[in-house]
Amino acid sequence: MTRVPDVEEATFIAEARALGDLPVASAPEIAIAGRSNVGKSTLLNRLAGRKALARTSKTPGRTRGLVMFALRFNRRGEAADAPPVDELRLIDLPGYGYAQVSRSERNAWQPLIEGYTQTRRALALFVILIDARRGIEDEERQLYEWLGTENVPAQIVFTKVDKLTTSARGVLRERARSSFRGGRRSGGPLFVSGQTGEGVDALWASIFDAVRGAEAADAAGELAEGPRRA
């Protein structure tokens, strides 16, 4: 199991409300999406090893564009489970569902997210967060299936699992296995808590596997495989 990496530096880079506002890609990117109030900011802070890198709020839907954070790793020693890159970027996508924003603004998010996913060469993994207490809804299934049609590796992550009993986890795991089939899955569904840190090591392992896979595809000249790699 990959250990949680030592994040030496974590910084906010940009918030893009149009594709043209995105900075030039210079490191692998991990997109993270989920319904409003799924615990995305808490998990982003946990991944970065910081308390307030991503803003948490009691009001759902605070993220208005593609919010980019850069993480730089301490790779001294080059252990066997060391990060495969010096830097990667986490992309916080606007929350869907019951975000408290106007309908026109929500409608503007879809082409932004789709355009980023289809054209961003640096995108190595799309992480779909699902509140373990709410269960799987049609939006998550549709997003996962769409990512499969776009040849985008996807990882299902259930958040707030510290709130579930062992039996409830077992039921949810079986439902997830039947709901999310096919596509370029990075691995089976993960159970994570941004509050306690449970499962974060497994999520990092999935992220690093995806980064290695993207680098191998680049080296092998397989980028013409999917439309987003054009």
mmCIF file with all atom_site columns, N, CA, C and O in Angstrom, residues 116-134:
data_model
loop_
_atom_site.group_PDB
_atom_site.id
_atom_site.type_symbol
_atom_site.label_atom_id
_atom_site.label_alt_id
_atom_site.label_comp_id
_atom_site.label_asym_id
_atom_site.label_entity_id
_atom_site.label_seq_id
_atom_site.pdbx_PDB_ins_code
_atom_site.Cartn_x
_atom_site.Cartn_y
_atom_site.Cartn_z
_atom_site.occupancy
_atom_site.B_iso_or_equiv
_atom_site.pdbx_formal_charge
_atom_site.auth_seq_id
_atom_site.auth_comp_id
_atom_site.auth_asym_id
_atom_site.auth_atom_id
_atom_site.pdbx_PDB_model_num
ATOM 1  N N  . TYR A 1 116 ? -13.114 20.706 -20.352 1.00 0.00 ? 116 TYR A N  1
ATOM 2  C CA . TYR A 1 116 ? -11.865 20.390 -19.649 1.00 0.00 ? 116 TYR A CA 1
ATOM 3  C C  . TYR A 1 116 ? -11.550 18.906 -19.770 1.00 0.00 ? 116 TYR A C  1
ATOM 4  O O  . TYR A 1 116 ? -10.420 18.511 -20.106 1.00 0.00 ? 116 TYR A O  1
ATOM 5  N N  . THR A 1 117 ? -12.541 18.069 -19.504 1.00 0.00 ? 117 THR A N  1
ATOM 6  C CA . THR A 1 117 ? -12.317 16.624 -19.502 1.00 0.00 ? 117 THR A CA 1
ATOM 7  C C  . THR A 1 117 ? -11.928 16.104 -20.875 1.00 0.00 ? 117 THR A C  1
ATOM 8  O O  . THR A 1 117 ? -11.070 15.224 -21.006 1.00 0.00 ? 117 THR A O  1
ATOM 9  N N  . GLN A 1 118 ? -12.543 16.644 -21.912 1.00 0.00 ? 118 GLN A N  1
ATOM 10 C CA . GLN A 1 118 ? -12.297 16.148 -23.266 1.00 0.00 ? 118 GLN A CA 1
ATOM 11 C C  . GLN A 1 118 ? -10.995 16.652 -23.875 1.00 0.00 ? 118 GLN A C  1
ATOM 12 O O  . GLN A 1 118 ? -10.442 15.996 -24.759 1.00 0.00 ? 118 GLN A O  1
ATOM 13 N N  . THR A 1 119 ? -10.495 17.786 -23.427 1.00 0.00 ? 119 THR A N  1
ATOM 14 C CA . THR A 1 119 ? -9.362  18.400 -24.122 1.00 0.00 ? 119 THR A CA 1
ATOM 15 C C  . THR A 1 119 ? -8.097  18.539 -23.292 1.00 0.00 ? 119 THR A C  1
ATOM 16 O O  . THR A 1 119 ? -7.033  18.782 -23.861 1.00 0.00 ? 119 THR A O  1
ATOM 17 N N  . ARG A 1 120 ? -8.180  18.376 -21.995 1.00 0.00 ? 120 ARG A N  1
ATOM 18 C CA . ARG A 1 120 ? -7.008  18.642 -21.160 1.00 0.00 ? 120 ARG A CA 1
ATOM 19 C C  . ARG A 1 120 ? -6.062  17.457 -21.201 1.00 0.00 ? 120 ARG A C  1
ATOM 20 O O  . ARG A 1 120 ? -6.310  16.406 -20.605 1.00 0.00 ? 120 ARG A O  1
ATOM 21 N N  . ARG A 1 121 ? -4.972  17.615 -21.871 1.00 0.00 ? 121 ARG A N  1
ATOM 22 C CA . ARG A 1 121 ? -3.999  16.529 -22.075 1.00 0.00 ? 121 ARG A CA 1
ATOM 23 C C  . ARG A 1 121 ? -3.405  16.025 -20.758 1.00 0.00 ? 121 ARG A C  1
ATOM 24 O O  . ARG A 1 121 ? -3.065  14.848 -20.628 1.00 0.00 ? 121 ARG A O  1
ATOM 25 N N  . ALA A 1 122 ? -3.294  16.905 -19.766 1.00 0.00 ? 122 ALA A N  1
ATOM 26 C CA . ALA A 1 122 ? -2.639  16.544 -18.508 1.00 0.00 ? 122 ALA A CA 1
ATOM 27 C C  . ALA A 1 122 ? -3.532  15.739 -17.578 1.00 0.00 ? 122 ALA A C  1
ATOM 28 O O  . ALA A 1 122 ? -3.055  15.210 -16.566 1.00 0.00 ? 122 ALA A O  1
ATOM 29 N N  . LEU A 1 123 ? -4.836  15.618 -17.885 1.00 0.00 ? 123 LEU A N  1
ATOM 30 C CA . LEU A 1 123 ? -5.755  14.915 -16.990 1.00 0.00 ? 123 LEU A CA 1
ATOM 31 C C  . LEU A 1 123 ? -5.410  13.433 -16.912 1.00 0.00 ? 123 LEU A C  1
ATOM 32 O O  . LEU A 1 123 ? -5.486  12.716 -17.903 1.00 0.00 ? 123 LEU A O  1
ATOM 33 N N  . ALA A 1 124 ? -5.041  12.976 -15.721 1.00 0.00 ? 124 ALA A N  1
ATOM 34 C CA . ALA A 1 124 ? -4.646  11.579 -15.532 1.00 0.00 ? 124 ALA A CA 1
ATOM 35 C C  . ALA A 1 124 ? -5.734  10.744 -14.882 1.00 0.00 ? 124 ALA A C  1
ATOM 36 O O  . ALA A 1 124 ? -5.782  9.526  -15.086 1.00 0.00 ? 124 ALA A O  1
ATOM 37 N N  . LEU A 1 125 ? -6.606  11.373 -14.084 1.00 0.00 ? 125 LEU A N  1
ATOM 38 C CA . LEU A 1 125 ? -7.624  10.616 -13.355 1.00 0.00 ? 125 LEU A CA 1
ATOM 39 C C  . LEU A 1 125 ? -8.768  11.555 -12.988 1.00 0.00 ? 125 LEU A C  1
ATOM 40 O O  . LEU A 1 125 ? -8.549  12.698 -12.602 1.00 0.00 ? 125 LEU A O  1
ATOM 41 N N  . PHE A 1 126 ? -9.990  11.030 -13.096 1.00 0.00 ? 126 PHE A N  1
ATOM 42 C CA . PHE A 1 126 ? -11.190 11.754 -12.693 1.00 0.00 ? 126 PHE A CA 1
ATOM 43 C C  . PHE A 1 126 ? -11.759 11.027 -11.485 1.00 0.00 ? 126 PHE A C  1
ATOM 44 O O  . PHE A 1 126 ? -12.203 9.895  -11.593 1.00 0.00 ? 126 PHE A O  1
ATOM 45 N N  . VAL A 1 127 ? -11.757 11.692 -10.334 1.00 0.00 ? 127 VAL A N  1
ATOM 46 C CA . VAL A 1 127 ? -12.250 11.102 -9.092  1.00 0.00 ? 127 VAL A CA 1
ATOM 47 C C  . VAL A 1 127 ? -13.686 11.554 -8.862  1.00 0.00 ? 127 VAL A C  1
ATOM 48 O O  . VAL A 1 127 ? -13.966 12.760 -8.821  1.00 0.00 ? 127 VAL A O  1
ATOM 49 N N  . ILE A 1 128 ? -14.596 10.598 -8.727  1.00 0.00 ? 128 ILE A N  1
ATOM 50 C CA . ILE A 1 128 ? -16.006 10.888 -8.470  1.00 0.00 ? 128 ILE A CA 1
ATOM 51 C C  . ILE A 1 128 ? -16.295 10.616 -7.002  1.00 0.00 ? 128 ILE A C  1
ATOM 52 O O  . ILE A 1 128 ? -16.217 9.471  -6.546  1.00 0.00 ? 128 ILE A O  1
ATOM 53 N N  . LEU A 1 129 ? -16.623 11.659 -6.252  1.00 0.00 ? 129 LEU A N  1
ATOM 54 C CA . LEU A 1 129 ? -16.934 11.518 -4.833  1.00 0.00 ? 129 LEU A CA 1
ATOM 55 C C  . LEU A 1 129 ? -18.431 11.299 -4.644  1.00 0.00 ? 129 LEU A C  1
ATOM 56 O O  . LEU A 1 129 ? -19.254 11.963 -5.269  1.00 0.00 ? 129 LEU A O  1
ATOM 57 N N  . ILE A 1 130 ? -18.761 10.372 -3.745  1.00 0.00 ? 130 ILE A N  1
ATOM 58 C CA . ILE A 1 130 ? -20.154 10.074 -3.414  1.00 0.00 ? 130 ILE A CA 1
ATOM 59 C C  . ILE A 1 130 ? -20.287 10.015 -1.897  1.00 0.00 ? 130 ILE A C  1
ATOM 60 O O  . ILE A 1 130 ? -19.518 9.304  -1.232  1.00 0.00 ? 130 ILE A O  1
ATOM 61 N N  . ASP A 1 131 ? -21.228 10.755 -1.359  1.00 0.00 ? 131 ASP A N  1
ATOM 62 C CA . ASP A 1 131 ? -21.496 10.717 0.077   1.00 0.00 ? 131 ASP A CA 1
ATOM 63 C C  . ASP A 1 131 ? -22.018 9.327  0.439   1.00 0.00 ? 131 ASP A C  1
ATOM 64 O O  . ASP A 1 131 ? -23.080 8.918  -0.034  1.00 0.00 ? 131 ASP A O  1
ATOM 65 N N  . ALA A 1 132 ? -21.277 8.610  1.256   1.00 0.00 ? 132 ALA A N  1
ATOM 66 C CA . ALA A 1 132 ? -21.646 7.237  1.594   1.00 0.00 ? 132 ALA A CA 1
ATOM 67 C C  . ALA A 1 132 ? -23.011 7.157  2.256   1.00 0.00 ? 132 ALA A C  1
ATOM 68 O O  . ALA A 1 132 ? -23.711 6.141  2.133   1.00 0.00 ? 132 ALA A O  1
ATOM 69 N N  . ARG A 1 133 ? -23.422 8.203  2.928   1.00 0.00 ? 133 ARG A N  1
ATOM 70 C CA . ARG A 1 133 ? -24.704 8.188  3.626   1.00 0.00 ? 133 ARG A CA 1
ATOM 71 C C  . ARG A 1 133 ? -25.872 8.386  2.669   1.00 0.00 ? 133 ARG A C  1
ATOM 72 O O  . ARG A 1 133 ? -26.979 7.943  2.943   1.00 0.00 ? 133 ARG A O  1
ATOM 73 N N  . ARG A 1 134 ? -25.637 9.065  1.536   1.00 0.00 ? 134 ARG A N  1
ATOM 74 C CA . ARG A 1 134 ? -26.700 9.311  0.558   1.00 0.00 ? 134 ARG A CA 1
ATOM 75 C C  . ARG A 1 134 ? -26.848 8.162  -0.431  1.00 0.00 ? 134 ARG A C  1
ATOM 76 O O  . ARG A 1 134 ? -27.925 7.946  -0.997  1.00 0.00 ? 134 ARG A O  1
#
